[in-house]
PDB file of N, CA and C in Angstrom:
ATOM      1  N   PHE A  30      11.131 -32.236   7.346  1.00 47.00           N
ATOM      2  CA  PHE A  30      11.329 -31.723   6.033  1.00 47.00           C
ATOM      3  C   PHE A  30      10.390 -30.253   5.901  1.00 47.00           C
ATOM      4  N   MET A  31      11.398 -29.640   6.010  1.00 57.00           N
ATOM      5  CA  MET A  31      10.864 -27.647   5.570  1.00 57.00           C
ATOM      6  C   MET A  31      11.002 -27.663   4.075  1.00 57.00           C
ATOM      7  N   ARG A  32       9.305 -26.888   4.012  1.00 67.00           N
ATOM      8  CA  ARG A  32       9.439 -26.298   2.352  1.00 67.00           C
ATOM      9  C   ARG A  32       9.838 -25.260   2.372  1.00 67.00           C
ATOM     10  N   LYS A  33      10.289 -24.991   1.342  1.00 78.00           N
ATOM     11  CA  LYS A  33      11.216 -23.474   1.096  1.00 78.00           C
ATOM     12  C   LYS A  33      10.243 -22.991  -0.305  1.00 78.00           C
ATOM     13  N   GLY A  34      10.363 -21.787  -0.200  1.00 91.00           N
ATOM     14  CA  GLY A  34       9.589 -21.139  -1.431  1.00 91.00           C
ATOM     15  C   GLY A  34       9.898 -20.005  -2.077  1.00 91.00           C
ATOM     16  N   ASN A  35       9.340 -19.994  -3.432  1.00 94.00           N
ATOM     17  CA  ASN A  35      10.085 -18.732  -4.151  1.00 94.00           C
ATOM     18  C   ASN A  35       9.381 -17.901  -4.564  1.00 94.00           C
ATOM     19  N   ILE A  36       9.648 -16.707  -4.777  1.00 95.00           N
ATOM     20  CA  ILE A  36       8.499 -15.307  -5.221  1.00 95.00           C
ATOM     21  C   ILE A  36       9.049 -15.158  -6.285  1.00 95.00           C
ATOM     22  N   ASN A  37       8.897 -14.969  -7.427  1.00 97.00           N
ATOM     23  CA  ASN A  37       9.691 -14.213  -8.291  1.00 97.00           C
ATOM     24  C   ASN A  37       8.354 -13.478  -9.354  1.00 97.00           C
ATOM     25  N   LEU A  38       8.516 -12.112  -8.868  1.00 96.00           N
ATOM     26  CA  LEU A  38       7.602 -11.173  -9.781  1.00 96.00           C
ATOM     27  C   LEU A  38       8.180 -10.311 -10.568  1.00 96.00           C
ATOM     28  N   SER A  39       9.700 -10.542 -11.149  1.00 97.00           N
ATOM     29  CA  SER A  39      10.266  -9.713 -12.019  1.00 97.00           C
ATOM     30  C   SER A  39       9.976  -9.491 -13.223  1.00 97.00           C
ATOM     31  N   TRP A  40      10.433  -8.164 -13.556  1.00 97.00           N
ATOM     32  CA  TRP A  40       9.964  -7.993 -15.300  1.00 97.00           C
ATOM     33  C   TRP A  40       8.418  -7.720 -15.474  1.00 97.00           C
ATOM     34  N   ASN A  41       7.374  -7.222 -14.487  1.00 97.00           N
ATOM     35  CA  ASN A  41       6.357  -7.623 -14.498  1.00 97.00           C
ATOM     36  C   ASN A  41       5.592  -6.008 -14.499  1.00 97.00           C
ATOM     37  N   GLU A  42       6.134  -4.833 -14.584  1.00 96.00           N
ATOM     38  CA  GLU A  42       6.019  -3.539 -14.662  1.00 96.00           C
ATOM     39  C   GLU A  42       4.632  -3.515 -13.222  1.00 96.00           C
ATOM     40  N   LEU A  43       5.023  -3.736 -12.175  1.00 97.00           N
ATOM     41  CA  LEU A  43       4.493  -3.781 -10.824  1.00 97.00           C
ATOM     42  C   LEU A  43       4.545  -2.338 -10.027  1.00 97.00           C
ATOM     43  N   ARG A  44       3.509  -1.904  -9.867  1.00 97.00           N
ATOM     44  CA  ARG A  44       4.062  -0.420  -8.922  1.00 97.00           C
ATOM     45  C   ARG A  44       3.529  -0.522  -7.826  1.00 97.00           C
ATOM     46  N   GLY A  45       3.919   0.628  -6.727  1.00 97.00           N
ATOM     47  CA  GLY A  45       3.571   0.398  -5.527  1.00 97.00           C
ATOM     48  C   GLY A  45       4.331   0.109  -4.413  1.00 97.00           C
ATOM     49  N   SER A  46       4.099  -0.160  -3.440  1.00 96.00           N
ATOM     50  CA  SER A  46       5.067  -0.416  -2.370  1.00 96.00           C
ATOM     51  C   SER A  46       4.969  -1.696  -1.904  1.00 96.00           C
ATOM     52  N   ILE A  47       6.140  -2.355  -1.196  1.00 94.00           N
ATOM     53  CA  ILE A  47       5.900  -3.479  -1.062  1.00 94.00           C
ATOM     54  C   ILE A  47       5.577  -3.753   0.541  1.00 94.00           C
ATOM     55  N   GLY A  48       4.295  -4.455   0.926  1.00 93.00           N
ATOM     56  CA  GLY A  48       3.573  -4.710   2.167  1.00 93.00           C
ATOM     57  C   GLY A  48       4.586  -5.145   2.969  1.00 93.00           C
ATOM     58  N   GLU A  49       4.333  -5.173   4.261  1.00 94.00           N
ATOM     59  CA  GLU A  49       4.913  -5.431   5.783  1.00 94.00           C
ATOM     60  C   GLU A  49       4.525  -7.245   5.790  1.00 94.00           C
ATOM     61  N   ALA A  50       3.519  -7.589   5.026  1.00 94.00           N
ATOM     62  CA  ALA A  50       3.106  -8.736   4.883  1.00 94.00           C
ATOM     63  C   ALA A  50       3.910  -9.974   4.358  1.00 94.00           C
ATOM     64  N   LEU A  51       4.757  -9.563   3.647  1.00 91.00           N
ATOM     65  CA  LEU A  51       5.545 -10.374   2.842  1.00 91.00           C
ATOM     66  C   LEU A  51       6.723 -11.133   4.012  1.00 91.00           C
ATOM     67  N   GLY A  52       6.690 -10.225   5.163  1.00 90.00           N
ATOM     68  CA  GLY A  52       7.585 -10.676   6.262  1.00 90.00           C
ATOM     69  C   GLY A  52       6.965 -11.811   7.007  1.00 90.00           C
ATOM     70  N   ASN A  53       5.646 -12.308   6.814  1.00 92.00           N
ATOM     71  CA  ASN A  53       4.934 -13.472   7.495  1.00 92.00           C
ATOM     72  C   ASN A  53       5.351 -14.801   6.353  1.00 92.00           C
ATOM     73  N   LEU A  54       5.894 -14.779   5.405  1.00 91.00           N
ATOM     74  CA  LEU A  54       6.287 -15.931   4.489  1.00 91.00           C
ATOM     75  C   LEU A  54       7.583 -16.575   5.010  1.00 91.00           C
ATOM     76  N   SER A  55       7.488 -17.167   6.037  1.00 87.00           N
ATOM     77  CA  SER A  55       8.470 -17.579   7.081  1.00 87.00           C
ATOM     78  C   SER A  55       9.432 -18.509   6.306  1.00 87.00           C
ATOM     79  N   HIS A  56       9.019 -19.391   5.245  1.00 90.00           N
ATOM     80  CA  HIS A  56       9.550 -20.098   4.582  1.00 90.00           C
ATOM     81  C   HIS A  56      10.147 -19.910   3.076  1.00 90.00           C
ATOM     82  N   LEU A  57      10.067 -18.287   2.640  1.00 92.00           N
ATOM     83  CA  LEU A  57      10.785 -18.016   1.716  1.00 92.00           C
ATOM     84  C   LEU A  57      12.126 -18.052   1.542  1.00 92.00           C
ATOM     85  N   ASN A  58      12.487 -18.869   0.193  1.00 92.00           N
ATOM     86  CA  ASN A  58      13.921 -18.389   0.178  1.00 92.00           C
ATOM     87  C   ASN A  58      14.863 -18.070  -0.991  1.00 92.00           C
ATOM     88  N   VAL A  59      13.668 -17.640  -1.767  1.00 95.00           N
ATOM     89  CA  VAL A  59      13.926 -16.348  -2.714  1.00 95.00           C
ATOM     90  C   VAL A  59      12.613 -15.672  -2.961  1.00 95.00           C
ATOM     91  N   LEU A  60      13.329 -14.079  -2.873  1.00 95.00           N
ATOM     92  CA  LEU A  60      12.644 -12.945  -3.246  1.00 95.00           C
ATOM     93  C   LEU A  60      12.868 -12.423  -4.507  1.00 95.00           C
ATOM     94  N   ASP A  61      12.325 -12.034  -5.795  1.00 96.00           N
ATOM     95  CA  ASP A  61      12.963 -11.685  -6.796  1.00 96.00           C
ATOM     96  C   ASP A  61      11.796 -10.875  -7.243  1.00 96.00           C
ATOM     97  N   LEU A  62      12.031  -9.301  -7.114  1.00 96.00           N
ATOM     98  CA  LEU A  62      10.897  -8.428  -7.297  1.00 96.00           C
ATOM     99  C   LEU A  62      11.612  -7.590  -8.349  1.00 96.00           C
ATOM    100  N   ARG A  63      13.031  -7.757  -8.812  1.00 96.00           N
ATOM    101  CA  ARG A  63      13.821  -6.834  -9.590  1.00 96.00           C
ATOM    102  C   ARG A  63      13.065  -6.361 -11.033  1.00 96.00           C
ATOM    103  N   GLU A  64      13.375  -5.059 -11.611  1.00 97.00           N
ATOM    104  CA  GLU A  64      12.765  -4.703 -12.999  1.00 97.00           C
ATOM    105  C   GLU A  64      11.483  -4.301 -12.660  1.00 97.00           C
ATOM    106  N   ASN A  65      11.207  -3.625 -11.785  1.00 97.00           N
ATOM    107  CA  ASN A  65       9.393  -3.320 -11.600  1.00 97.00           C
ATOM    108  C   ASN A  65       9.566  -1.659 -11.482  1.00 97.00           C
ATOM    109  N   GLU A  66       8.343  -1.392 -10.599  1.00 96.00           N
ATOM    110  CA  GLU A  66       8.275  -0.018 -10.389  1.00 96.00           C
ATOM    111  C   GLU A  66       7.830   0.497  -8.902  1.00 96.00           C
ATOM    112  N   PHE A  67       8.336  -0.606  -7.992  1.00 96.00           N
ATOM    113  CA  PHE A  67       8.157  -0.527  -6.749  1.00 96.00           C
ATOM    114  C   PHE A  67       9.004   0.653  -6.124  1.00 96.00           C
ATOM    115  N   HIS A  68       8.187   1.228  -5.330  1.00 96.00           N
ATOM    116  CA  HIS A  68       8.599   2.587  -4.434  1.00 96.00           C
ATOM    117  C   HIS A  68       8.523   2.335  -3.103  1.00 96.00           C
ATOM    118  N   GLY A  69       8.972   3.888  -2.462  1.00 95.00           N
ATOM    119  CA  GLY A  69       8.824   3.548  -0.834  1.00 95.00           C
ATOM    120  C   GLY A  69      10.419   2.725  -0.258  1.00 95.00           C
ATOM    121  N   SER A  70      10.093   2.397   0.953  1.00 93.00           N
ATOM    122  CA  SER A  70      10.939   1.854   1.997  1.00 93.00           C
ATOM    123  C   SER A  70      11.086   0.462   1.641  1.00 93.00           C
ATOM    124  N   ILE A  71      11.790  -0.218   1.958  1.00 90.00           N
ATOM    125  CA  ILE A  71      11.666  -1.978   1.977  1.00 90.00           C
ATOM    126  C   ILE A  71      11.331  -2.124   3.360  1.00 90.00           C
ATOM    127  N   PRO A  72      10.163  -2.918   3.328  1.00 91.00           N
ATOM    128  CA  PRO A  72       9.918  -3.118   4.879  1.00 91.00           C
ATOM    129  C   PRO A  72      10.740  -3.756   5.677  1.00 91.00           C
ATOM    130  N   LYS A  73      10.994  -3.395   6.968  1.00 90.00           N
ATOM    131  CA  LYS A  73      11.469  -4.284   8.015  1.00 90.00           C
ATOM    132  C   LYS A  73      11.254  -5.513   8.072  1.00 90.00           C
ATOM    133  N   SER A  74       9.849  -5.794   7.706  1.00 91.00           N
ATOM    134  CA  SER A  74       9.429  -7.497   8.095  1.00 91.00           C
ATOM    135  C   SER A  74      10.231  -7.954   7.508  1.00 91.00           C
ATOM    136  N   LEU A  75      10.869  -7.773   6.364  1.00 89.00           N
ATOM    137  CA  LEU A  75      12.074  -8.740   5.524  1.00 89.00           C
ATOM    138  C   LEU A  75      12.703  -9.246   6.140  1.00 89.00           C
ATOM    139  N   THR A  76      13.199  -8.513   7.318  1.00 88.00           N
ATOM    140  CA  THR A  76      14.346  -8.936   8.312  1.00 88.00           C
ATOM    141  C   THR A  76      13.855 -10.312   9.224  1.00 88.00           C
ATOM    142  N   SER A  77      12.619 -10.742   9.037  1.00 88.00           N
ATOM    143  CA  SER A  77      12.167 -11.713   9.927  1.00 88.00           C
ATOM    144  C   SER A  77      12.355 -12.917   9.081  1.00 88.00           C
ATOM    145  N   LEU A  78      12.662 -12.850   7.669  1.00 88.00           N
ATOM    146  CA  LEU A  78      12.562 -13.715   6.511  1.00 88.00           C
ATOM    147  C   LEU A  78      13.731 -14.630   6.820  1.00 88.00           C
ATOM    148  N   SER A  79      13.765 -15.746   7.799  1.00 85.00           N
ATOM    149  CA  SER A  79      15.092 -16.633   8.425  1.00 85.00           C
ATOM    150  C   SER A  79      15.616 -17.224   7.270  1.00 85.00           C
ATOM    151  N   SER A  80      14.785 -17.956   6.361  1.00 88.00           N
ATOM    152  CA  SER A  80      15.264 -18.719   5.270  1.00 88.00           C
ATOM    153  C   SER A  80      15.360 -17.995   4.045  1.00 88.00           C
ATOM    154  N   LEU A  81      15.421 -16.607   3.901  1.00 89.00           N
ATOM    155  CA  LEU A  81      15.652 -15.993   2.891  1.00 89.00           C
ATOM    156  C   LEU A  81      17.414 -16.263   2.346  1.00 89.00           C
ATOM    157  N   GLU A  82      17.523 -16.621   0.994  1.00 91.00           N
ATOM    158  CA  GLU A  82      19.006 -16.997   0.627  1.00 91.00           C
ATOM    159  C   GLU A  82      19.454 -15.926  -0.984  1.00 91.00           C
ATOM    160  N   ASN A  83      18.264 -15.648  -1.533  1.00 92.00           N
ATOM    161  CA  ASN A  83      18.335 -14.891  -2.563  1.00 92.00           C
ATOM    162  C   ASN A  83      17.335 -13.872  -2.292  1.00 92.00           C
ATOM    163  N   LEU A  84      17.627 -12.579  -2.439  1.00 91.00           N
ATOM    164  CA  LEU A  84      16.940 -11.139  -2.462  1.00 91.00           C
ATOM    165  C   LEU A  84      17.367 -10.437  -3.774  1.00 91.00           C
ATOM    166  N   HIS A  85      16.628 -10.410  -4.672  1.00 94.00           N
ATOM    167  CA  HIS A  85      16.584  -9.267  -5.967  1.00 94.00           C
ATOM    168  C   HIS A  85      15.615  -8.225  -5.902  1.00 94.00           C
ATOM    169  N   LEU A  86      15.918  -6.954  -5.322  1.00 93.00           N
ATOM    170  CA  LEU A  86      15.302  -5.654  -5.433  1.00 93.00           C
ATOM    171  C   LEU A  86      15.454  -4.696  -6.642  1.00 93.00           C
ATOM    172  N   ASP A  87      16.722  -5.017  -7.200  1.00 94.00           N
ATOM    173  CA  ASP A  87      17.073  -3.860  -7.979  1.00 94.00           C
ATOM    174  C   ASP A  87      16.353  -3.714  -9.436  1.00 94.00           C
ATOM    175  N   ASN A  88      16.687  -2.266  -9.637  1.00 96.00           N
ATOM    176  CA  ASN A  88      16.009  -1.453 -10.661  1.00 96.00           C
ATOM    177  C   ASN A  88      14.580  -1.460 -10.399  1.00 96.00           C
ATOM    178  N   ASN A  89      14.064  -0.842  -9.184  1.00 95.00           N
ATOM    179  CA  ASN A  89      12.780  -0.265  -8.704  1.00 95.00           C
ATOM    180  C   ASN A  89      13.351   1.020  -8.379  1.00 95.00           C
ATOM    181  N   ASN A  90      12.299   1.607  -7.195  1.00 94.00           N
ATOM    182  CA  ASN A  90      12.326   3.052  -6.812  1.00 94.00           C
ATOM    183  C   ASN A  90      12.422   3.103  -5.562  1.00 94.00           C
ATOM    184  N   PHE A  91      13.250   2.215  -4.949  1.00 92.00           N
ATOM    185  CA  PHE A  91      13.193   2.386  -3.519  1.00 92.00           C
ATOM    186  C   PHE A  91      13.840   3.639  -3.001  1.00 92.00           C
ATOM    187  N   SER A  92      13.521   3.913  -1.773  1.00 91.00           N
ATOM    188  CA  SER A  92      13.921   5.098  -1.346  1.00 91.00           C
ATOM    189  C   SER A  92      14.548   4.556   0.177  1.00 91.00           C
ATOM    190  N   GLY A  93      15.442   5.034   1.033  1.00 88.00           N
ATOM    191  CA  GLY A  93      15.860   4.938   2.288  1.00 88.00           C
ATOM    192  C   GLY A  93      16.741   3.895   2.483  1.00 88.00           C
ATOM    193  N   GLU A  94      17.133   3.421   3.326  1.00 84.00           N
ATOM    194  CA  GLU A  94      18.155   2.264   3.878  1.00 84.00           C
ATOM    195  C   GLU A  94      17.598   0.875   3.852  1.00 84.00           C
ATOM    196  N   LEU A  95      18.055   0.015   3.899  1.00 80.00           N
ATOM    197  CA  LEU A  95      18.093  -1.210   4.146  1.00 80.00           C
ATOM    198  C   LEU A  95      17.433  -1.557   5.584  1.00 80.00           C
ATOM    199  N   PRO A  96      16.575  -2.085   6.012  1.00 81.00           N
ATOM    200  CA  PRO A  96      16.211  -2.510   7.420  1.00 81.00           C
ATOM    201  C   PRO A  96      17.630  -3.040   8.113  1.00 81.00           C
ATOM    202  N   ASN A  97      17.561  -2.669   9.524  1.00 78.00           N
ATOM    203  CA  ASN A  97      18.385  -3.165  10.277  1.00 78.00           C
ATOM    204  C   ASN A  97      18.206  -4.071  11.130  1.00 78.00           C
ATOM    205  N   SER A  98      19.269  -5.488  10.690  1.00 77.00           N
ATOM    206  CA  SER A  98      18.707  -6.498  11.996  1.00 77.00           C
ATOM    207  C   SER A  98      20.103  -7.413  12.035  1.00 77.00           C
ATOM    208  N   PRO A  99      20.522  -8.058  13.149  1.00 68.00           N
ATOM    209  CA  PRO A  99      21.439  -8.501  13.101  1.00 68.00           C
ATOM    210  C   PRO A  99      21.779  -9.747  12.162  1.00 68.00           C
ATOM    211  N   PHE A 100      20.305 -10.574  12.146  1.00 67.00           N
ATOM    212  CA  PHE A 100      20.392 -11.713  11.410  1.00 67.00           C
ATOM    213  C   PHE A 100      19.783 -11.559  10.086  1.00 67.00           C
ATOM    214  N   PHE A 101      19.752 -10.320   9.520  1.00 68.00           N
ATOM    215  CA  PHE A 101      19.005  -9.948   8.205  1.00 68.00           C
ATOM    216  C   PHE A 101      19.788 -10.762   6.962  1.00 68.00           C
ATOM    217  N   PHE A 102      21.097 -10.563   7.012  1.00 66.00           N
ATOM    218  CA  PHE A 102      21.923 -11.455   5.937  1.00 66.00           C
ATOM    219  C   PHE A 102      22.436 -12.645   6.310  1.00 66.00           C
ATOM    220  N   TYR A 103      22.124 -13.199   7.599  1.00 69.00           N
ATOM    221  CA  TYR A 103      22.639 -14.399   7.848  1.00 69.00           C
ATOM    222  C   TYR A 103      22.761 -15.564   7.170  1.00 69.00           C
ATOM    223  N   ASN A 104      21.490 -15.845   6.412  1.00 75.00           N
ATOM    224  CA  ASN A 104      21.512 -17.067   5.397  1.00 75.00           C
ATOM    225  C   ASN A 104      21.624 -16.520   3.934  1.00 75.00           C
ATOM    226  N   ILE A 105      21.706 -15.005   3.794  1.00 78.00           N
ATOM    227  CA  ILE A 105      21.445 -14.861   2.355  1.00 78.00           C
ATOM    228  C   ILE A 105      22.818 -14.774   1.592  1.00 78.00           C
ATOM    229  N   VAL A 106      22.657 -15.487   0.415  1.00 79.00           N
ATOM    230  CA  VAL A 106      24.073 -15.979  -0.355  1.00 79.00           C
ATOM    231  C   VAL A 106      24.025 -14.920  -1.509  1.00 79.00           C
ATOM    232  N   GLN A 107      22.904 -14.526  -1.773  1.00 79.00           N
ATOM    233  CA  GLN A 107      23.120 -13.425  -3.277  1.00 79.00           C
ATOM    234  C   GLN A 107      21.972 -12.066  -2.700  1.00 79.00           C
ATOM    235  N   VAL A 108      22.379 -10.879  -3.165  1.00 80.00           N
ATOM    236  CA  VAL A 108      21.613  -9.709  -2.972  1.00 80.00           C
ATOM    237  C   VAL A 108      21.872  -8.834  -4.082  1.00 80.00           C
ATOM    238  N   THR A 109      20.892  -8.403  -4.496  1.00 80.00           N
ATOM    239  CA  THR A 109      20.984  -7.336  -5.774  1.00 80.00           C
ATOM    240  C   THR A 109      19.927  -6.273  -5.744  1.00 80.00           C
ATOM    241  N   ILE A 110      20.448  -5.247  -4.995  1.00 78.00           N
ATOM    242  CA  ILE A 110      19.800  -3.916  -4.973  1.00 78.00           C
ATOM    243  C   ILE A 110      19.616  -2.670  -5.577  1.00 78.00           C
ATOM    244  N   ALA A 111      21.010  -2.502  -6.515  1.00 76.00           N
ATOM    245  CA  ALA A 111      21.301  -1.318  -7.526  1.00 76.00           C
ATOM    246  C   ALA A 111      19.953  -0.958  -8.272  1.00 76.00           C
ATOM    247  N   ASN A 112      20.245   0.530  -8.269  1.00 71.00           N
ATOM    248  CA  ASN A 112      19.039   0.768  -9.295  1.00 71.00           C
ATOM    249  C   ASN A 112      19.498   1.213 -10.488  1.00 71.00           C
TER     250      ASN A 112
END
């Protein structure tokens, strides 16, 4: 039995950048950071989240491109990244 985790920090007016340490949360299946004031690039470490199914990063101030990995979107069902 594998335990899955969810992080929902949406609508909290959080500021700053997303740390690479998020990539260590290997059983994370939902990451919802939408509607905050995050900035900078999206960490490459997110590509190691092999259980991730839902990724919501919309309405922040990210810059740059999505990290490139052949397996990054393998299990993802829903992605929202628009600003």
